[in-house]
XYZ file of C-alpha atoms in Angstrom:
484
model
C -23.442 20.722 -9.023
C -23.633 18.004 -12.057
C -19.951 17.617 -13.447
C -19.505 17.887 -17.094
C -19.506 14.526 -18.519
C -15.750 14.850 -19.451
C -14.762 15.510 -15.865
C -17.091 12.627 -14.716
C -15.230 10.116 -16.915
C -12.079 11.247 -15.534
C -12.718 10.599 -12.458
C -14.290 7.340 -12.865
C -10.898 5.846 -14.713
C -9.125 8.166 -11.992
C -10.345 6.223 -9.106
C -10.578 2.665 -10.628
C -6.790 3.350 -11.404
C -6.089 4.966 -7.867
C -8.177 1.981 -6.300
C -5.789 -0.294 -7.804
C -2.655 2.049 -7.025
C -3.637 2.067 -3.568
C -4.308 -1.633 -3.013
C -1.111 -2.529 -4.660
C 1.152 0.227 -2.623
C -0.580 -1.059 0.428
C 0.541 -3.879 0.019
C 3.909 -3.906 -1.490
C 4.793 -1.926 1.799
C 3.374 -4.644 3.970
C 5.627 -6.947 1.760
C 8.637 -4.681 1.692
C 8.946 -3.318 5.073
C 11.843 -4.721 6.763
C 11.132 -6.676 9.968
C 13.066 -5.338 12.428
C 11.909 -6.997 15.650
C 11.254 -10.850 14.739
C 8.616 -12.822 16.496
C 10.387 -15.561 18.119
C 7.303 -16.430 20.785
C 6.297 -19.200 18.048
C 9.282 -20.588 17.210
C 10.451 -20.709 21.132
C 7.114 -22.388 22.135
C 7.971 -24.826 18.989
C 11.056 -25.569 19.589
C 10.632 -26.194 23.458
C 7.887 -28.889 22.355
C 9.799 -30.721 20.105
C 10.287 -34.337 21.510
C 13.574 -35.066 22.153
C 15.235 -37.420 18.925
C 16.737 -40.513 19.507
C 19.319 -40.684 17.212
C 22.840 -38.737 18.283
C 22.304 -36.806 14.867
C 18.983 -35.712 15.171
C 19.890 -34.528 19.071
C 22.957 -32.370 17.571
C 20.845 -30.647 15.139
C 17.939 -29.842 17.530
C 20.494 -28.136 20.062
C 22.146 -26.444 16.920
C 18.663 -25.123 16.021
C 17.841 -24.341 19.488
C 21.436 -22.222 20.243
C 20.143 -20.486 17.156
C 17.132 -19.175 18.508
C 18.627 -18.885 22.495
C 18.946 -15.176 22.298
C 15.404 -14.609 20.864
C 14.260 -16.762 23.641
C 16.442 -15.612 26.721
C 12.962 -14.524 28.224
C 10.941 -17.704 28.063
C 11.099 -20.087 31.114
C 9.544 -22.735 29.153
C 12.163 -22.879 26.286
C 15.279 -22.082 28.525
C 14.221 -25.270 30.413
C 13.978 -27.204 27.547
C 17.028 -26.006 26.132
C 18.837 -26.790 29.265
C 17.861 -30.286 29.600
C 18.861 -30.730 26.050
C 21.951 -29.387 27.379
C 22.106 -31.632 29.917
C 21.359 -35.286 28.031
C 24.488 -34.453 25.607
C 26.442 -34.680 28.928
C 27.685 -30.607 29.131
C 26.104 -29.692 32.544
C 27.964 -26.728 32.865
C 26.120 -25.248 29.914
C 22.996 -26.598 31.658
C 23.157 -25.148 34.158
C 23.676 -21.526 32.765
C 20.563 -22.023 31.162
C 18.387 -23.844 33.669
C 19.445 -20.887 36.149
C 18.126 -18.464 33.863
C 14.944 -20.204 33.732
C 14.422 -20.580 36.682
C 15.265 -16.720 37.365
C 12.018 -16.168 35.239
C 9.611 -18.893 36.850
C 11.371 -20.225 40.241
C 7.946 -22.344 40.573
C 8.684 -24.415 37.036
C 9.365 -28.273 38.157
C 11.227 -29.350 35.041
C 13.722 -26.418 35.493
C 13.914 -27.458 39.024
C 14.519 -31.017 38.445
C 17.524 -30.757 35.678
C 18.951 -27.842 37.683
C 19.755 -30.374 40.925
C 20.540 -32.848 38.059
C 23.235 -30.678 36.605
C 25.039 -29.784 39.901
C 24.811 -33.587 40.916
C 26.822 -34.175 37.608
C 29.094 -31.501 38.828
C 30.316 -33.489 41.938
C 27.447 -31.186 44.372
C 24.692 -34.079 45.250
C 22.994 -31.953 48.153
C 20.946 -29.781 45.755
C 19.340 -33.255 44.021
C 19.138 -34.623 47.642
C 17.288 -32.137 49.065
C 15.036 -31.436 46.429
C 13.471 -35.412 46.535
C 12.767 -34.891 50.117
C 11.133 -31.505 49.525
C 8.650 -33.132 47.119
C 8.082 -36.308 48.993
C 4.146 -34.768 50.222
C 3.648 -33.133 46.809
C 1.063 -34.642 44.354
C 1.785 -32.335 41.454
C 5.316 -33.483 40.815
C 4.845 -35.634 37.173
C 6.220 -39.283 37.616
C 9.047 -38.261 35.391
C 10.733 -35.809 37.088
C 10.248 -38.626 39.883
C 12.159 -40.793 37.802
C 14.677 -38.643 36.471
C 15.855 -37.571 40.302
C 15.684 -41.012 41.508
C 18.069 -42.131 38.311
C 20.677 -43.298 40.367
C 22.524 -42.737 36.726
C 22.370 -39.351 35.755
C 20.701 -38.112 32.408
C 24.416 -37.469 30.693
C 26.176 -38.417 27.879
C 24.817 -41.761 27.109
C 26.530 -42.616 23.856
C 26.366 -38.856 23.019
C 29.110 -36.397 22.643
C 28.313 -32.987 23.015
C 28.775 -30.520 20.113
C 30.883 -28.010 19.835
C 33.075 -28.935 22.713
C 36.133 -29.664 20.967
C 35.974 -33.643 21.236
C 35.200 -35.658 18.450
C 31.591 -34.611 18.283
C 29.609 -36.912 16.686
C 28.045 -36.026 13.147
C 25.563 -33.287 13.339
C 23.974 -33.845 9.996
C 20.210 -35.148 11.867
C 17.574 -33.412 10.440
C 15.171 -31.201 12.390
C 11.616 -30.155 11.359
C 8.666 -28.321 12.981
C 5.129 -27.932 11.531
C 2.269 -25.612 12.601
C -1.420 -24.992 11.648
C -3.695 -22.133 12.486
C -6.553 -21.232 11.851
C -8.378 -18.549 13.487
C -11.970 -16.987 13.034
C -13.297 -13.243 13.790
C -14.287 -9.891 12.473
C -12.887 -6.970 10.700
C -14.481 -3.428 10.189
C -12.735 -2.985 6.906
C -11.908 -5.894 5.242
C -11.052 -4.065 1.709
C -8.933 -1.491 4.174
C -11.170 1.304 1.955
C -10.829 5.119 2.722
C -14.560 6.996 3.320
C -15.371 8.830 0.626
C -18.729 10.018 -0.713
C -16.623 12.812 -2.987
C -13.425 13.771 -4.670
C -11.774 17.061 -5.620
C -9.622 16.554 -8.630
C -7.263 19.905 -9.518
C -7.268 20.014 -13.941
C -6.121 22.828 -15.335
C -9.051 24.768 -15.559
C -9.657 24.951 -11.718
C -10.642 22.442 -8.782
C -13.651 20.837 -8.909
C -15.591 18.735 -6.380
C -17.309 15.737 -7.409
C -19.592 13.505 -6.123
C -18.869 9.333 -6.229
C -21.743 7.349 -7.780
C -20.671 4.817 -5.385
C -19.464 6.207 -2.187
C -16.612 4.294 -1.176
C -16.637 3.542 2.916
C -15.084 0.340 4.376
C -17.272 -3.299 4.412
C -17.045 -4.851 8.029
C -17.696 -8.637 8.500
C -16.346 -11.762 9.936
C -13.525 -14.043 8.127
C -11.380 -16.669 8.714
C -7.781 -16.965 8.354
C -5.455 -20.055 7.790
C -1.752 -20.202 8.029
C 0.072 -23.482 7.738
C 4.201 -23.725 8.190
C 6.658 -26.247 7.829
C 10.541 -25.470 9.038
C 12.998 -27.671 8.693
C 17.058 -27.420 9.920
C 20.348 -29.384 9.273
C 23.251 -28.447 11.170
C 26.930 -29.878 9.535
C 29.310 -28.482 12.503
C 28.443 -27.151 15.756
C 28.554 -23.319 14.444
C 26.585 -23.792 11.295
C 22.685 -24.448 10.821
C 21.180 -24.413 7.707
C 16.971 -23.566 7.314
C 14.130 -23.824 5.139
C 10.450 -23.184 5.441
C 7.605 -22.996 3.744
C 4.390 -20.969 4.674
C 0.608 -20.763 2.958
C -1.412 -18.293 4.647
C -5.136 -17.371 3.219
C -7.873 -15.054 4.812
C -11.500 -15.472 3.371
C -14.485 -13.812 4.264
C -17.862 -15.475 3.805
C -19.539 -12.574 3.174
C -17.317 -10.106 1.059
C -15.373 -12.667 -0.541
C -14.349 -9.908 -3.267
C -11.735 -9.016 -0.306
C -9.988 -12.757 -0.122
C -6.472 -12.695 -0.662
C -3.893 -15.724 0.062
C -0.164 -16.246 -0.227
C 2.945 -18.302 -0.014
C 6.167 -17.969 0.836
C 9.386 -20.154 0.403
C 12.604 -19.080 3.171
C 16.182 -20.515 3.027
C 18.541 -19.369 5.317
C 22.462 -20.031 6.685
C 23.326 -19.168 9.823
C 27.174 -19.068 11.126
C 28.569 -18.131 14.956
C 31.551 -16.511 15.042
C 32.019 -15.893 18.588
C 29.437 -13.960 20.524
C 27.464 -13.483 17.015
C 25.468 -15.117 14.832
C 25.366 -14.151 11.264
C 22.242 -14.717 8.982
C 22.059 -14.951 5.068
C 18.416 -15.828 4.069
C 16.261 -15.277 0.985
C 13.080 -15.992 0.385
C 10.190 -15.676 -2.565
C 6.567 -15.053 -2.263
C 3.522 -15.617 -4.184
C 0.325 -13.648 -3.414
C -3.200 -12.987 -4.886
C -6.753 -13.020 -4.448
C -10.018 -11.213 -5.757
C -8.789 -7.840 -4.016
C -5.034 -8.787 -4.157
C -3.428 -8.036 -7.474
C -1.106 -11.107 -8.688
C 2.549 -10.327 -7.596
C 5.863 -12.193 -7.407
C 8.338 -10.911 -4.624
C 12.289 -12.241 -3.980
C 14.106 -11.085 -1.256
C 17.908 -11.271 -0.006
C 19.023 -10.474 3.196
C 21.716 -10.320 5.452
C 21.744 -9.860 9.032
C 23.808 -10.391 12.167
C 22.815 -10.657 15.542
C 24.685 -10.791 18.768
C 24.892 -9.433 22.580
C 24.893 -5.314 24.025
C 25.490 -5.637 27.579
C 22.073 -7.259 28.968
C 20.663 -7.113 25.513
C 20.640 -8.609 22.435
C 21.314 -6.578 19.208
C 20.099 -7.047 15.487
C 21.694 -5.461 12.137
C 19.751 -6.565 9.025
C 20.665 -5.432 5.167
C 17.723 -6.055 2.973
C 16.713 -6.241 -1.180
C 14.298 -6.939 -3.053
C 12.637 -6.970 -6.307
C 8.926 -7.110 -6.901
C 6.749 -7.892 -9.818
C 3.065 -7.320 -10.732
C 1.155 -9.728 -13.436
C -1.598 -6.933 -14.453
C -0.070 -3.422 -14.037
C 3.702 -4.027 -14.046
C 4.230 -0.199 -14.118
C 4.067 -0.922 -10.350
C 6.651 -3.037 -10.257
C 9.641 -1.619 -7.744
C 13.332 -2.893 -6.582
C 13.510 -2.261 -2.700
C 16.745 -1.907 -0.688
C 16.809 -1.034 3.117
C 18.488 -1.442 6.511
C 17.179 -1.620 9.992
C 18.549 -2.260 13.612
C 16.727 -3.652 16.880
C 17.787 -3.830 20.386
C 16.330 -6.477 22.424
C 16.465 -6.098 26.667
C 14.842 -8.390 29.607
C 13.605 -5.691 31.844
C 15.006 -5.706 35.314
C 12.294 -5.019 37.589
C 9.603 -7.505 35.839
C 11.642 -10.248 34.946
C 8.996 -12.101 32.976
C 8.676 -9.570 30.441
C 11.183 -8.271 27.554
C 11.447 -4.944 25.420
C 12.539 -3.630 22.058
C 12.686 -1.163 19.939
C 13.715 -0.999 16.234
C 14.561 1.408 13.372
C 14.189 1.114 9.493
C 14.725 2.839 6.808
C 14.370 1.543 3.319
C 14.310 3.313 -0.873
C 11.834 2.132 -3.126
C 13.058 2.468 -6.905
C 10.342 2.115 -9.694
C 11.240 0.077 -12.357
C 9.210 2.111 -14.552
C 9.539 6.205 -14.574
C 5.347 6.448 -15.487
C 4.664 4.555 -11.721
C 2.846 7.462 -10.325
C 4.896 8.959 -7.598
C 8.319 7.563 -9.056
C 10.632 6.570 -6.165
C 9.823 6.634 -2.884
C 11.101 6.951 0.871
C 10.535 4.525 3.777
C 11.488 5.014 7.619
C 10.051 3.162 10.380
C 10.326 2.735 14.012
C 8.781 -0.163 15.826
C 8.345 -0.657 19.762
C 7.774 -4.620 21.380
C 7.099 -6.270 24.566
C 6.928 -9.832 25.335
C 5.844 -11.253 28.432
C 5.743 -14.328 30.240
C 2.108 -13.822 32.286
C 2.156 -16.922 34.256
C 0.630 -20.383 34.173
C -2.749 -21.910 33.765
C -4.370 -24.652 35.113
C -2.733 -28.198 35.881
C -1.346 -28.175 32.492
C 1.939 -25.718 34.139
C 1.956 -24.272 30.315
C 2.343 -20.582 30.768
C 0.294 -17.770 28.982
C 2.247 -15.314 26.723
C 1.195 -11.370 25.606
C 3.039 -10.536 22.220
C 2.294 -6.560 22.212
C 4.156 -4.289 19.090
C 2.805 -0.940 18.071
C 4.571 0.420 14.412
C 4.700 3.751 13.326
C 6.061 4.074 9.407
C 6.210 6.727 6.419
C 7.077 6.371 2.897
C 6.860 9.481 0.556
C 7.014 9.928 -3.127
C 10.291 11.435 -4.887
C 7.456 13.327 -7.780
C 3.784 14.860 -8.090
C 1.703 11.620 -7.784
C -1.616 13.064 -10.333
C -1.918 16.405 -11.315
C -5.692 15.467 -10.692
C -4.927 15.340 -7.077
C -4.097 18.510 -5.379
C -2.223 19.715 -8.461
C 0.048 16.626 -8.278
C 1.339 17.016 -4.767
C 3.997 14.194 -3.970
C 2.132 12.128 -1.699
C 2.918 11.246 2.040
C 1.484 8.065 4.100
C 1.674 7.800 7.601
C 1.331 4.289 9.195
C 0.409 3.331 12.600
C -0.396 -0.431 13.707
C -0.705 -1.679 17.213
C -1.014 -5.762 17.433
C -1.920 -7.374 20.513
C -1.692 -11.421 20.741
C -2.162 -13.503 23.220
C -1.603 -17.293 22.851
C -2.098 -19.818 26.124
C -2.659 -23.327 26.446
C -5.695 -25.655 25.122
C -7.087 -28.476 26.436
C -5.124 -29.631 29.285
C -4.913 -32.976 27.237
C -3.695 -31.187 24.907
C -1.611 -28.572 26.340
C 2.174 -29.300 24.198
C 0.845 -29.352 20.699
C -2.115 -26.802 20.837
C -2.465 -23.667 22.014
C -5.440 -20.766 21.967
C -4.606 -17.733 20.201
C -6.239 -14.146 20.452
C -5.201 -11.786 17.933
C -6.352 -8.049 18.156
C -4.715 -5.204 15.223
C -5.658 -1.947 15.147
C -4.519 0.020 11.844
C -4.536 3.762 11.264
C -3.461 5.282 7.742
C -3.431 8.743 6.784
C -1.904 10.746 3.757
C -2.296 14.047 2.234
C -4.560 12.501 -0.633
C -7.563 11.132 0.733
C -7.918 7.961 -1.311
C -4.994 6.684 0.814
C -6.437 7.340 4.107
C -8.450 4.506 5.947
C -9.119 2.832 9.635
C -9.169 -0.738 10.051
C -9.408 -2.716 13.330
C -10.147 -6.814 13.829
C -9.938 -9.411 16.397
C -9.742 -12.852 15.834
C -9.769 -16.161 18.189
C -8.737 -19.877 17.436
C -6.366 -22.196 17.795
C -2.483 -22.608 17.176
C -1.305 -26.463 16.826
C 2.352 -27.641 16.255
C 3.598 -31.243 16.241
């Protein structure tokens, strides 16, 4: 059947406006969900490489930073070592020692945990463990010459001009500066790069009666490879021993050689102020983002939140308050203020002690600004599910391999009819399901503290009641992740 030529321009402005509808809904939830369960594995790998500062300052501020991010981290050998030893050159081996036993619960094979583990008990008046430990090496050829060095110190590695923070003394001033930096850039494929529905026709609902028409272009998704960049600089000053102050900057771009109609890029700017009180750590940060593209629509976001973390038996537990107000250069009508909440629980599992669990709940209201938005106001919930694990070492490099694995399930749904052209203006429901798989490892053995090999795999599933909203999306993508 030929539609009437009213009904066919209807649904040609109906879908160019849904198109852009749906592309900027899609992604003002990726912008506005909350994040319940952070990814630490890049800031722990980070922040265990940094090189140790030389100035008292600068070594204050590190710790600070690293404190900070100790509960995010409680699973990672690597990082608990390093925060340990950090522990243990301000000259507090007591708290070295809580967290080079930890470390050393998770990887009892890991020779700088080891080392600065007899280290600490020799500066606790018990030599025997650092005795014993040189003549268990003395045949081994793996042992680096500076571990060699640090047990044969006939001084030990504490409190060499240093005062350690937070103890009470006169700690020296913490006002060092801290920064990290990171670049990656990974290549791969995607089967839907414009995240399009399949549709070679569309029933619209007038008044007169549904009718079913065909598209003169069939929409269906466009598969092929692209390349993504993501560059990040962090930087932290802590003033007292419970206070840390952050900012960070982030450009991230994707670009596909052969659909570049489906590029999109973005910044963001993050400032954040962190206080302990106690067992918990409370978080005020806000941040502001920039995105676009050729299938991006211009937008402006700024976000303030307000979060506080601390322990649940074994576990660590997150509360986050959220807002945020977005803003859309060509079809403002979309633009939406965002307010939501969301809780996580973090646990190291007992019988594999290498890997940790979470789960986390959100639930958010997204206001129009505008009462013609189609769909007015809508409804978000969420509920996320994470393990991290620790999968062992590689090589001669010791550097450990890590799996990042999260599968999300969310829904929003509109408060009002979205089109009475769509099933007689049904208030439309989208169901969200994501499961991301990463796995990042070391490089070069040369190379093995700055740069590590990433593997990213995301499979997407999104359905809703109108069937413009609906697509499946999968990619994987390979490349490398360097820090300094």
């Amino acid at each position: 059947m030929t539609p009437p030529p009213p009904a066919r321009r209807v649904l040609r402005v109906g879908l160019v406006w849904l198109a852009i509808s749906a592309g900027a809904s899609a992604r003002a939830e990726t912008g506005a969900d909350l994040d319940p369960l952070p990814t630490p594995s890049a800031n722990c790998a980070a922040l265990a490489a940094t090189p140790w500062p030389r100035s008292a300052q600068a070594q204050a501020a590190l710790l600070r930073l690293m404190e900070v991010a100790a509960d995010a981290c409680n699973n990672d050998a690597v990082f608990l070592a390093a925060l340990g030893g950090a522990w243990l050159e301000v000259g507090d081996a007591k708290q070295a020692l809580l967290r080079l036993e930890r470390a050393l619960l998770l990887d009892p094979e890991l020779l700088s945990a080891q080392a600065d583990h007899a280290l600490a008990l020799a500066a606790l008046g018990e030599p025997a463990a650092r005795e014993e430990l040189v003549r268990a090496w003395q045949d081994r050829t793996d042992v680096p010459p500076v571990l060699w060095k640090r047990l044969n110190d006939p001084a030990p590695r504490l409190a060499r001009g240093v005062t350690p923070p937070g103890t009470g003394q006169a700690d020296a001033p913490a006002a060092g500066w801290v920064q990290l930096r990171e670049i990656q850039l990974l290549a791969g494929y995607e089967d839907n790069l414009a995240q399009s529905p399949r549709l070679s026709e569309l029933t619209i609902t007038p008044p007169d009666g549904p009718v079913t028409l065909p598209l003169e272009r069939p929409l269906e998704p466009r598969a092929g490879g692209a390349a993504l960049l993501d560059m990040t600089w962090q930087g932290a000053i802590s003033p007292s021993a419970t206070r840390t102050y952050l900012v960070g900057v982030q450009a991230s771009a994707r670009h596909a050689p052969g659909d570049s109609d489906t590029d999109w890029h973005s910044v963001r700017l993050g400032i954040g102020a962190y206080q302990t009180t106690g067992e918990w750590r409370w978080q005020l940060q806000g941040r502001a983002q920039v995105a676009g593209g050729a299938l991006t629509e211009d937008s402006r976001m700024w976000r303030l939140g307000l979060g506080a973390e601390g322990p649940a038996g074994d576990c660590s537990q997150r509360w986050y308050l959220e807002a945020e107000d977005r803003r859309y250069r060509e079809f403002p009508i979309n633009d939406a203020q965002v307010a939501g909440v969301a809780a996580s629980l973090l646990c190291a599992v007992p019988s594999l002690r290498t890997w940790t669990v979470g789960v986390s709940l959100a639930w958010g209201r997204d206001r129009a600004r505008y009462e013609q938005r189609p769909g007015g106001d809508q409804k978000k919930s969420g509920v996320g599910v994470r393990a991290l694990a620790n999968l062992g070492r590689n090589g001669r490099s010791g550097n450990p391999w890590f799996l990042d694995a999260q599968w999300r399930y969310s829904h929003s749904e509109d408060e009002e009819g979205y089109s009475p052209l769509l099933e007689n203006n049904v208030r439309r429901s989208i169901k969200n399901q994501q499961l991301l798989l990463e796995l990042t490892g070391p490089w070069f053995e040369l190379a093995a503290d700055s740069a590590a090999s990433v593997i990213q795999v995301l499979v997407s599933r999104e359905k809703s009641n109108l069937a413009v909203f609906s697509f499946d999306a999968a990619s994987i993508y390979g490349g490398l992740r360097y820090k300094w």
